[in-house]
PDB file of C-alpha atoms in Angstrom:
ATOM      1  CA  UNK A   1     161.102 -45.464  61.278  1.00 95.00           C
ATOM      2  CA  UNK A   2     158.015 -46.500  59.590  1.00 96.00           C
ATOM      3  CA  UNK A   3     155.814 -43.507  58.432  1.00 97.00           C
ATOM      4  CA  UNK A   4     152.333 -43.422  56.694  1.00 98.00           C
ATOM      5  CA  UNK A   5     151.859 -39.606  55.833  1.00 98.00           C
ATOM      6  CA  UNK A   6     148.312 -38.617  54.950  1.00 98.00           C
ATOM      7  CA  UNK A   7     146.905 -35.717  52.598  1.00 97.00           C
ATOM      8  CA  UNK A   8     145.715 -32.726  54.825  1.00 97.00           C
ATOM      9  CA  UNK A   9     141.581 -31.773  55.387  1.00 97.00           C
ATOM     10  CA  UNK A  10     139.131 -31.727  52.410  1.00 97.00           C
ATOM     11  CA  UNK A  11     136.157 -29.862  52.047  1.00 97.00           C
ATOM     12  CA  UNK A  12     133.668 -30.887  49.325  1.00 97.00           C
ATOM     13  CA  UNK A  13     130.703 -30.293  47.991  1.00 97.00           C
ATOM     14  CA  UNK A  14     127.885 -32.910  47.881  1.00 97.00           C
ATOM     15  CA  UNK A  15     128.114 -34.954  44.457  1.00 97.00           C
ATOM     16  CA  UNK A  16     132.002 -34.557  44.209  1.00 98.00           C
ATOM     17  CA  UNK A  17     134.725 -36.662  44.549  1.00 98.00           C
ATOM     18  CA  UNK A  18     137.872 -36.033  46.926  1.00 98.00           C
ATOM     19  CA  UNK A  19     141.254 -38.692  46.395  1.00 98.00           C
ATOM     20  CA  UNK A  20     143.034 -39.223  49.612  1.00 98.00           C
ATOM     21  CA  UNK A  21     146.573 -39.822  49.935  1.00 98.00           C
ATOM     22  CA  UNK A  22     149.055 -41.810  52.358  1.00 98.00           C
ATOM     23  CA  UNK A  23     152.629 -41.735  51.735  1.00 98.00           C
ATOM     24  CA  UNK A  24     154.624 -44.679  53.449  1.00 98.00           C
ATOM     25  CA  UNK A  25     158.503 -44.441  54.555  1.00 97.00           C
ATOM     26  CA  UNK A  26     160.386 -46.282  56.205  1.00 97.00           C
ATOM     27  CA  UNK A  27     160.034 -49.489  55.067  1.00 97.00           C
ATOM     28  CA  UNK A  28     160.004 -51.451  51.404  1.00 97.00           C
ATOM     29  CA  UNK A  29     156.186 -50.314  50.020  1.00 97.00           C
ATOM     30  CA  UNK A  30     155.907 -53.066  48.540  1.00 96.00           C
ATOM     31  CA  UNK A  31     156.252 -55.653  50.854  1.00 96.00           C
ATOM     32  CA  UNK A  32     153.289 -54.328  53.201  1.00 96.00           C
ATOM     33  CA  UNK A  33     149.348 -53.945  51.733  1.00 96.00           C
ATOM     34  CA  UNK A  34     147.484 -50.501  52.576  1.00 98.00           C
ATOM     35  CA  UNK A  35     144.171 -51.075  54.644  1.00 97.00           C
ATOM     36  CA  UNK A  36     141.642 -48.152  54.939  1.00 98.00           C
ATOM     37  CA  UNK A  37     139.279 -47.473  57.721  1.00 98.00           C
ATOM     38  CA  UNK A  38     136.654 -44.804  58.305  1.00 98.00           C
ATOM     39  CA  UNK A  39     136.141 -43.251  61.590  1.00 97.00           C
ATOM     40  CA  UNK A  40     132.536 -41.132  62.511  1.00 95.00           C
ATOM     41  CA  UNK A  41     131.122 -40.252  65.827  1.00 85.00           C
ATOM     42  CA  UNK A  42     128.429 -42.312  64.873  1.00 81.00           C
ATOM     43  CA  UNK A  43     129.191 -45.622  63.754  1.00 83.00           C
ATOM     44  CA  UNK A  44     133.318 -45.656  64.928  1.00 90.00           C
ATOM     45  CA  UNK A  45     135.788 -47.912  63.271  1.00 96.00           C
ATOM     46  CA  UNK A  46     134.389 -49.321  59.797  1.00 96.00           C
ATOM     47  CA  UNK A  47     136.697 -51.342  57.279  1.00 96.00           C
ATOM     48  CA  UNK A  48     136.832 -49.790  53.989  1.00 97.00           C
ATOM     49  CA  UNK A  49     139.145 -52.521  52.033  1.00 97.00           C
ATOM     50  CA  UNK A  50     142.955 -53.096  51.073  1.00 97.00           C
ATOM     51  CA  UNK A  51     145.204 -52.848  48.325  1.00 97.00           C
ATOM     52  CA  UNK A  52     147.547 -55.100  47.556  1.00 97.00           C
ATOM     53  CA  UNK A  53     150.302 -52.242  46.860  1.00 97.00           C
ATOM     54  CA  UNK A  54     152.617 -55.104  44.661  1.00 95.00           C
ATOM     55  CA  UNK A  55     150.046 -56.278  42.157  1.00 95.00           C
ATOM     56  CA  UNK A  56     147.206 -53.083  42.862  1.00 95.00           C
ATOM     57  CA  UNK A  57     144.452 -56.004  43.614  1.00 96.00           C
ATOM     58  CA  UNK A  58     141.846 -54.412  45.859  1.00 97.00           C
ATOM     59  CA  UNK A  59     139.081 -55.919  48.141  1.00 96.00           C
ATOM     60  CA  UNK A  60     136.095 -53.466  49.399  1.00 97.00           C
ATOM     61  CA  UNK A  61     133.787 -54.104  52.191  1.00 95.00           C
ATOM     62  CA  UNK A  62     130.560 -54.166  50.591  1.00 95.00           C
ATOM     63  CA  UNK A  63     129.654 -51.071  52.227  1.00 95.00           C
ATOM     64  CA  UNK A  64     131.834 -48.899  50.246  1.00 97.00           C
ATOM     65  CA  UNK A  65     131.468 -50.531  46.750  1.00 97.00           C
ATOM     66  CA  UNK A  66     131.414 -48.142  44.051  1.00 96.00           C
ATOM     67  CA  UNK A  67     131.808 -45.309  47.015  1.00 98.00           C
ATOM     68  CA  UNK A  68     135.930 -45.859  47.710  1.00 98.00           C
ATOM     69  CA  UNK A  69     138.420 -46.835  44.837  1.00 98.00           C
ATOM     70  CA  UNK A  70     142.081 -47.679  45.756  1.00 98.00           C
ATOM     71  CA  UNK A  71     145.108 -47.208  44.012  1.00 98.00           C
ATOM     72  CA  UNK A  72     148.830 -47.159  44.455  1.00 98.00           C
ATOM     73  CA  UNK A  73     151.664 -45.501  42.774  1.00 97.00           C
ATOM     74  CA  UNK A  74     154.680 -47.864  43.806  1.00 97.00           C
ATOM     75  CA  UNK A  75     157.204 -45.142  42.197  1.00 97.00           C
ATOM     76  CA  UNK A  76     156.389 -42.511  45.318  1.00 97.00           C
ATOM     77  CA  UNK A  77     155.282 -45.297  47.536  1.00 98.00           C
ATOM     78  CA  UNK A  78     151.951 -43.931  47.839  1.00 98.00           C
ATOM     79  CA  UNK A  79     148.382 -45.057  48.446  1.00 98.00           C
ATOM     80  CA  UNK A  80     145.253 -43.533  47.486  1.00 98.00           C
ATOM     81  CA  UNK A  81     141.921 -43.779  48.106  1.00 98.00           C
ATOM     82  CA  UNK A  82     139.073 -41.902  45.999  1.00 98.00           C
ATOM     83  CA  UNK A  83     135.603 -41.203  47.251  1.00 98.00           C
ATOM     84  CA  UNK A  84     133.012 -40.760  45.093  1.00 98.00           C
ATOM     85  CA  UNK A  85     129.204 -38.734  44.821  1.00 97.00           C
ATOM     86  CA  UNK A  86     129.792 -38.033  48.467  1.00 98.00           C
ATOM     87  CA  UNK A  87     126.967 -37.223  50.779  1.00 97.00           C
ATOM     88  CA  UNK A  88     126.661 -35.371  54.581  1.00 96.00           C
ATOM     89  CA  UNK A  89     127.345 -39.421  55.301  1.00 95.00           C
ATOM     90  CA  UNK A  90     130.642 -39.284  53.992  1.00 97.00           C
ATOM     91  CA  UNK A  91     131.897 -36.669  56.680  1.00 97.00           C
ATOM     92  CA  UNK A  92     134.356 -39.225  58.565  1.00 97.00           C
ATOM     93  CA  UNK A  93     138.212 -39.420  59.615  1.00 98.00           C
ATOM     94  CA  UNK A  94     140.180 -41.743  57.081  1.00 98.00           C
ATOM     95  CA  UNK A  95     142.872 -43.485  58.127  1.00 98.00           C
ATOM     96  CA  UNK A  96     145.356 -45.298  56.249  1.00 98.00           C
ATOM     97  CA  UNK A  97     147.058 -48.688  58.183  1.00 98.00           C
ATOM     98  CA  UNK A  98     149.912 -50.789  56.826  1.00 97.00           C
ATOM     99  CA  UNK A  99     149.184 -54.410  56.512  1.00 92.00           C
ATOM    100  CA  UNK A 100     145.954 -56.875  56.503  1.00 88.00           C
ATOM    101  CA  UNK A 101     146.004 -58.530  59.664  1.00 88.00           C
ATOM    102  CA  UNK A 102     147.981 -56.100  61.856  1.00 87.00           C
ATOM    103  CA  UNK A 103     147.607 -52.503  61.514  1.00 94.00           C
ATOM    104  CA  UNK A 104     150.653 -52.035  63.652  1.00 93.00           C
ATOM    105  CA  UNK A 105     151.372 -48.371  61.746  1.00 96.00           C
ATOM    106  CA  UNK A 106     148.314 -45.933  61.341  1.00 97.00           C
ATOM    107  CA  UNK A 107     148.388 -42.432  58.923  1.00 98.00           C
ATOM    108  CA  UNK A 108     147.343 -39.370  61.035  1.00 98.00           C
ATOM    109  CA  UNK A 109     144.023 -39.542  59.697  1.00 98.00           C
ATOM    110  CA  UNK A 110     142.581 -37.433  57.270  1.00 98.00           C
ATOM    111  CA  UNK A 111     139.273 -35.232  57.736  1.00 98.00           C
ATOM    112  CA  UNK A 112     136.795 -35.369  54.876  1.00 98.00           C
ATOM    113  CA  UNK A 113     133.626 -32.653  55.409  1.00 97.00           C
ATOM    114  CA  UNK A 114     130.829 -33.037  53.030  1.00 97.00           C
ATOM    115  CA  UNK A 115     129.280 -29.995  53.185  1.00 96.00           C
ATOM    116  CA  UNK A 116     127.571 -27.795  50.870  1.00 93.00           C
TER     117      UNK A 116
ATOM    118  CA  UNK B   1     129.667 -59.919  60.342  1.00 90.00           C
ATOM    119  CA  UNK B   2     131.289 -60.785  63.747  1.00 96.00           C
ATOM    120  CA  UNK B   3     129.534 -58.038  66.299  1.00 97.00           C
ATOM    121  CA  UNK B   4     132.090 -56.922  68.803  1.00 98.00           C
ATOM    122  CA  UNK B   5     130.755 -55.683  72.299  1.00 97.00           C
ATOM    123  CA  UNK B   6     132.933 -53.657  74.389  1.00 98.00           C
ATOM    124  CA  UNK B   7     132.262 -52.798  78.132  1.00 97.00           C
ATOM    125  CA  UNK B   8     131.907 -50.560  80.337  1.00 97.00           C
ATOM    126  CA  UNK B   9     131.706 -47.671  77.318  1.00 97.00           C
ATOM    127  CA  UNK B  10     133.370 -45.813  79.911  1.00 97.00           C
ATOM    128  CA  UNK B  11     135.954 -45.777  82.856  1.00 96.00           C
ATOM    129  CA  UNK B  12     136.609 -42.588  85.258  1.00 97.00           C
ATOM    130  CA  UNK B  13     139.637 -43.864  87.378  1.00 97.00           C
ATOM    131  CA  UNK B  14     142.573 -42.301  89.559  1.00 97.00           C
ATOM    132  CA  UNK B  15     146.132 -42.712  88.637  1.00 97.00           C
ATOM    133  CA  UNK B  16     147.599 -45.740  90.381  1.00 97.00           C
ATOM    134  CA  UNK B  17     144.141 -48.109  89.944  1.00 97.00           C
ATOM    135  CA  UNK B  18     144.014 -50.893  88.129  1.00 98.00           C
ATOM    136  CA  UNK B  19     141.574 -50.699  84.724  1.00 98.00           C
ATOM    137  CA  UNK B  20     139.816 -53.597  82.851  1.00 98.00           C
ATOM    138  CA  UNK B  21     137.910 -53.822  79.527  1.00 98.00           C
ATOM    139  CA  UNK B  22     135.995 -56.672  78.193  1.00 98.00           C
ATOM    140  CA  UNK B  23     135.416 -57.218  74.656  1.00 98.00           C
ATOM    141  CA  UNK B  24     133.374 -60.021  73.462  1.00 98.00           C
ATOM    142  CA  UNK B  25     132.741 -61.174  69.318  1.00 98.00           C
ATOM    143  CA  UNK B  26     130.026 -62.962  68.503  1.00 98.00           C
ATOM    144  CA  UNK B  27     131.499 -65.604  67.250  1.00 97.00           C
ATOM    145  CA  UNK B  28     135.096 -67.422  67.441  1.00 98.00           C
ATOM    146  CA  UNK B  29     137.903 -65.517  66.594  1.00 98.00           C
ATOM    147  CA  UNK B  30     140.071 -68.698  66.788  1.00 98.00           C
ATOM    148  CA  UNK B  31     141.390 -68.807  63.134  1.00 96.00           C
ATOM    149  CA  UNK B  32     141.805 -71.796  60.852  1.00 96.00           C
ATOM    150  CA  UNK B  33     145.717 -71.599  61.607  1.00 96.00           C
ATOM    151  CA  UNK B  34     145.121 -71.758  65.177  1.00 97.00           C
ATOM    152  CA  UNK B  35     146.311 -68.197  65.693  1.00 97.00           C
ATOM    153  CA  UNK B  36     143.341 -65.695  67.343  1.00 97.00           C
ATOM    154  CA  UNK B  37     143.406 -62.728  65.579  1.00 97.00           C
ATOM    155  CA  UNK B  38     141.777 -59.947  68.174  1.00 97.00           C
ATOM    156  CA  UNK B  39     144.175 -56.403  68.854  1.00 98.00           C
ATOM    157  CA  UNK B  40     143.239 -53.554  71.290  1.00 98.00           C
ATOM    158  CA  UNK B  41     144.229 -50.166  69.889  1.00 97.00           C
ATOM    159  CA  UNK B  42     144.436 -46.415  72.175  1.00 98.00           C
ATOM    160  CA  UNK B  43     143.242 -43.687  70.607  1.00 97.00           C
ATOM    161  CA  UNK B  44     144.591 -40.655  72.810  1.00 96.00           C
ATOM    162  CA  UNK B  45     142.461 -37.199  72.165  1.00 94.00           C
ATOM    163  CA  UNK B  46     143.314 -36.109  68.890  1.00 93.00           C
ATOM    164  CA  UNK B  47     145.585 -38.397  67.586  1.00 95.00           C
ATOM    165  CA  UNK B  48     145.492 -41.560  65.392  1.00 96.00           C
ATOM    166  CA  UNK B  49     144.858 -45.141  66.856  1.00 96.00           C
ATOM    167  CA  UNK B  50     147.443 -46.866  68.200  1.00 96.00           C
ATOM    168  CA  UNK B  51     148.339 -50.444  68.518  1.00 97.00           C
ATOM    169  CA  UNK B  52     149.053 -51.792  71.922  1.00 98.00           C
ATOM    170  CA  UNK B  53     148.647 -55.884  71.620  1.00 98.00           C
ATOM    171  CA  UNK B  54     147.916 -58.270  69.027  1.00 97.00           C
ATOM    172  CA  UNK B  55     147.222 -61.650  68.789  1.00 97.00           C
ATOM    173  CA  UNK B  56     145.146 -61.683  72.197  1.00 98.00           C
ATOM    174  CA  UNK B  57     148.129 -60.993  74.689  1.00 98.00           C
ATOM    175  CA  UNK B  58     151.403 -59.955  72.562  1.00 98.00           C
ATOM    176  CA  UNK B  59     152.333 -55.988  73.927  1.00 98.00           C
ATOM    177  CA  UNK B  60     154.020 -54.058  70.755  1.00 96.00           C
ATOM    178  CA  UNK B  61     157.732 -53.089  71.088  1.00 95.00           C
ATOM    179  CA  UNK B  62     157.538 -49.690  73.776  1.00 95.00           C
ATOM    180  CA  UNK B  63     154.366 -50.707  74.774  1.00 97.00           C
ATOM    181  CA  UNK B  64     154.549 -50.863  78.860  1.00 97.00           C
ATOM    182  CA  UNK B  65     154.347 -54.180  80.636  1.00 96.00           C
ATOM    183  CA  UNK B  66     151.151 -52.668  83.080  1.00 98.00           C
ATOM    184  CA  UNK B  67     149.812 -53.443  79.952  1.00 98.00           C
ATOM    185  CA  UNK B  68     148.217 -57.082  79.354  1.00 98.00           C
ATOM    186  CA  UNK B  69     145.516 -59.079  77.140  1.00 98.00           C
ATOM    187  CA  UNK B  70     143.918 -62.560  78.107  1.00 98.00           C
ATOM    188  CA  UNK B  71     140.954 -63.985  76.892  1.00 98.00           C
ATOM    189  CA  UNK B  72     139.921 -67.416  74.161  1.00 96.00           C
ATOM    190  CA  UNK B  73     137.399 -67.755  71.930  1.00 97.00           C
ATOM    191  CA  UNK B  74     135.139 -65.022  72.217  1.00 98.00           C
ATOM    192  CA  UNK B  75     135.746 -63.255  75.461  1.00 98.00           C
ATOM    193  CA  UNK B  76     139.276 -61.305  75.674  1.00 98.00           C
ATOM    194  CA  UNK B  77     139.921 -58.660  78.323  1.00 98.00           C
ATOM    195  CA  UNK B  78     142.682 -55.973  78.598  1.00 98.00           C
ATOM    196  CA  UNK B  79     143.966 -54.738  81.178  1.00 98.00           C
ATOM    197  CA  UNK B  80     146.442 -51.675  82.808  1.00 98.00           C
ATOM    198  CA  UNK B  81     147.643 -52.727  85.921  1.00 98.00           C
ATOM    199  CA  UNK B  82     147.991 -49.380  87.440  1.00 98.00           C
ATOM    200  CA  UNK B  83     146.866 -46.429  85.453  1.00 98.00           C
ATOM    201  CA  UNK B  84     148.535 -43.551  84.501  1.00 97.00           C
ATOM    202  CA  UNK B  85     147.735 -40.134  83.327  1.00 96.00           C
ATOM    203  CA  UNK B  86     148.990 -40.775  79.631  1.00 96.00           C
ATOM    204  CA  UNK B  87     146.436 -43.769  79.589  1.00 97.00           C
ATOM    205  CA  UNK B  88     143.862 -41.923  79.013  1.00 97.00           C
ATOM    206  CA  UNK B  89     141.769 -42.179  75.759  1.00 97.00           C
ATOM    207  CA  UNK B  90     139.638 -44.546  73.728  1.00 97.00           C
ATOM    208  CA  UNK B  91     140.742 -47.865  73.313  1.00 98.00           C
ATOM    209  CA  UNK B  92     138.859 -50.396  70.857  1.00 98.00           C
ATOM    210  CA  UNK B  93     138.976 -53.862  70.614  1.00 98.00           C
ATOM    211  CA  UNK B  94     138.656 -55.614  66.539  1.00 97.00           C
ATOM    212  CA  UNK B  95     138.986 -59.144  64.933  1.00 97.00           C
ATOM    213  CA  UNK B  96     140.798 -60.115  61.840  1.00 96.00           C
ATOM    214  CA  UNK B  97     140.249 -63.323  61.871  1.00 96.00           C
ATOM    215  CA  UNK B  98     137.317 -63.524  59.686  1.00 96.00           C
ATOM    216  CA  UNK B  99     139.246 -61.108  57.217  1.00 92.00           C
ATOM    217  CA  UNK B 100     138.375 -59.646  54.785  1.00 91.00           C
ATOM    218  CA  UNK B 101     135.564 -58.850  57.283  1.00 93.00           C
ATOM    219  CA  UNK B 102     137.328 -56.779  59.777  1.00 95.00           C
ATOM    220  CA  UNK B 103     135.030 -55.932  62.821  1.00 96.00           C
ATOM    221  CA  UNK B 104     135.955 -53.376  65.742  1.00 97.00           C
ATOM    222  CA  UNK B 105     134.408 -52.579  69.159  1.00 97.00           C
ATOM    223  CA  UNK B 106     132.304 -49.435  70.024  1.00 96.00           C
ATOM    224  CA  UNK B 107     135.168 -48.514  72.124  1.00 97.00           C
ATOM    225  CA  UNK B 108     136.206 -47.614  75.738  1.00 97.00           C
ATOM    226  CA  UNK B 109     136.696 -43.879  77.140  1.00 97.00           C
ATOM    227  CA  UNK B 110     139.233 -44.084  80.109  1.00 98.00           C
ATOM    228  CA  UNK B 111     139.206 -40.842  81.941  1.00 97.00           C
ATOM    229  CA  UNK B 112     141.445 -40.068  84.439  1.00 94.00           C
ATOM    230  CA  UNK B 113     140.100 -38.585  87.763  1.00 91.00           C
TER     231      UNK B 113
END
């Protein structure tokens, strides 16, 4: 059965960086892109971006330019996603979602805490 | 980007009642291809989101038929035709259609009485 796997809680200090993980099973990696969404109390659902986990082409929202960078290593069949100089505003539940259009298959989310 | 509006923010109902939840996009979500790209996701306390129906009114395999989505254009509604005590939770409407702008609702918190 298809599986997206995330990295467990992070706790980080203002100004650092944290990198994200989501292992997929079940299915050929390849064949499926990795979509990233952020999820606060305040603002909900917002889109982070993709990767294109064949070729490692990316596409950000403009809101998280230069704050998210994605990468894939196809040999574990694993996504990443680095954040960057994060702030109290970073605090959010990632999540991980197989595909572009679809998001049929979610990760278990992963809790960032920016907190000094 | 395309602003979705969900309503009511909130639903207190008993098991057995019927539930509907409106979601509206400010503009089109008919695609190019023809195809209308708007899902409705659960998100049951403490767990991940959850697909239920995609492409306005097509239920996901195990997904149970008292489940149902309608709607065109910009106005698409779900709705459980009797609810039951594992409904409960927030469920959010979102667009793809104007990908790579992906746009979800505020969301929906079904309580059960």
């Amino acid at each position: 059965q298809v599986q997206l796997q995330q990295s467990g809680a992070e706790l980080a200090k203002p100004g650092s960086s944290v990198k994200i993980s989501c292992k997929a099973s079940g299915y050929t990696f390849t064949s499926y892109d990795i979509s990233w969404i952020k999820q606060t109390t305040g603002q909900g659902l917002e889109y982070i971006g993709y990767i294109n986990t064949g070729s490692g082409g990316t596409y950000y929202n403009e809101k998280f330019k230069g704050k998210a960078t994605l990468t894939v290593d196809k040999s574990s069949s694993t996504a990443f996603m680095q954040l960057s100089s994060l702030t109290p505003e970073d605090t959010a539940v990632y999540y991980c979602a197989r595909g572009l259009l679809g998001f049929a298959y979610w990760g278990q989310g992963t809790l960032v805490t920016v907190s000094s | 980007d395309v602003v979705m509006t969900q309503t009511p923010v909130s639903l207190s109902l008993a098991i057995g009642q019927p539930a509907s939840i409106s979601c509206k996009s400010s503009q089109s979500l008919v695609h190019s291809d023809g195809k209308t790209y708007l899902s409705w996701i659960l998100q049951r306390p403490g767990q991940s989101p959850k697909r239920l129906i995609y492409l306005v009114s097509k239920l996901d395999s195990g997904v149970p038929d008292r489940f149902s989505g309608s709607g065109s254009e910009t106005e698409f509604t779900l709705k459980i035709s009797r609810v039951e005590a594992e409904d409960l939770g927030v469920y959010y409407c979102w667009q793809a259609t104007h990908f790579p702008q992906l746009t979800f609702g505020s969301g929906t918190k079904l309580e059960i009485k």
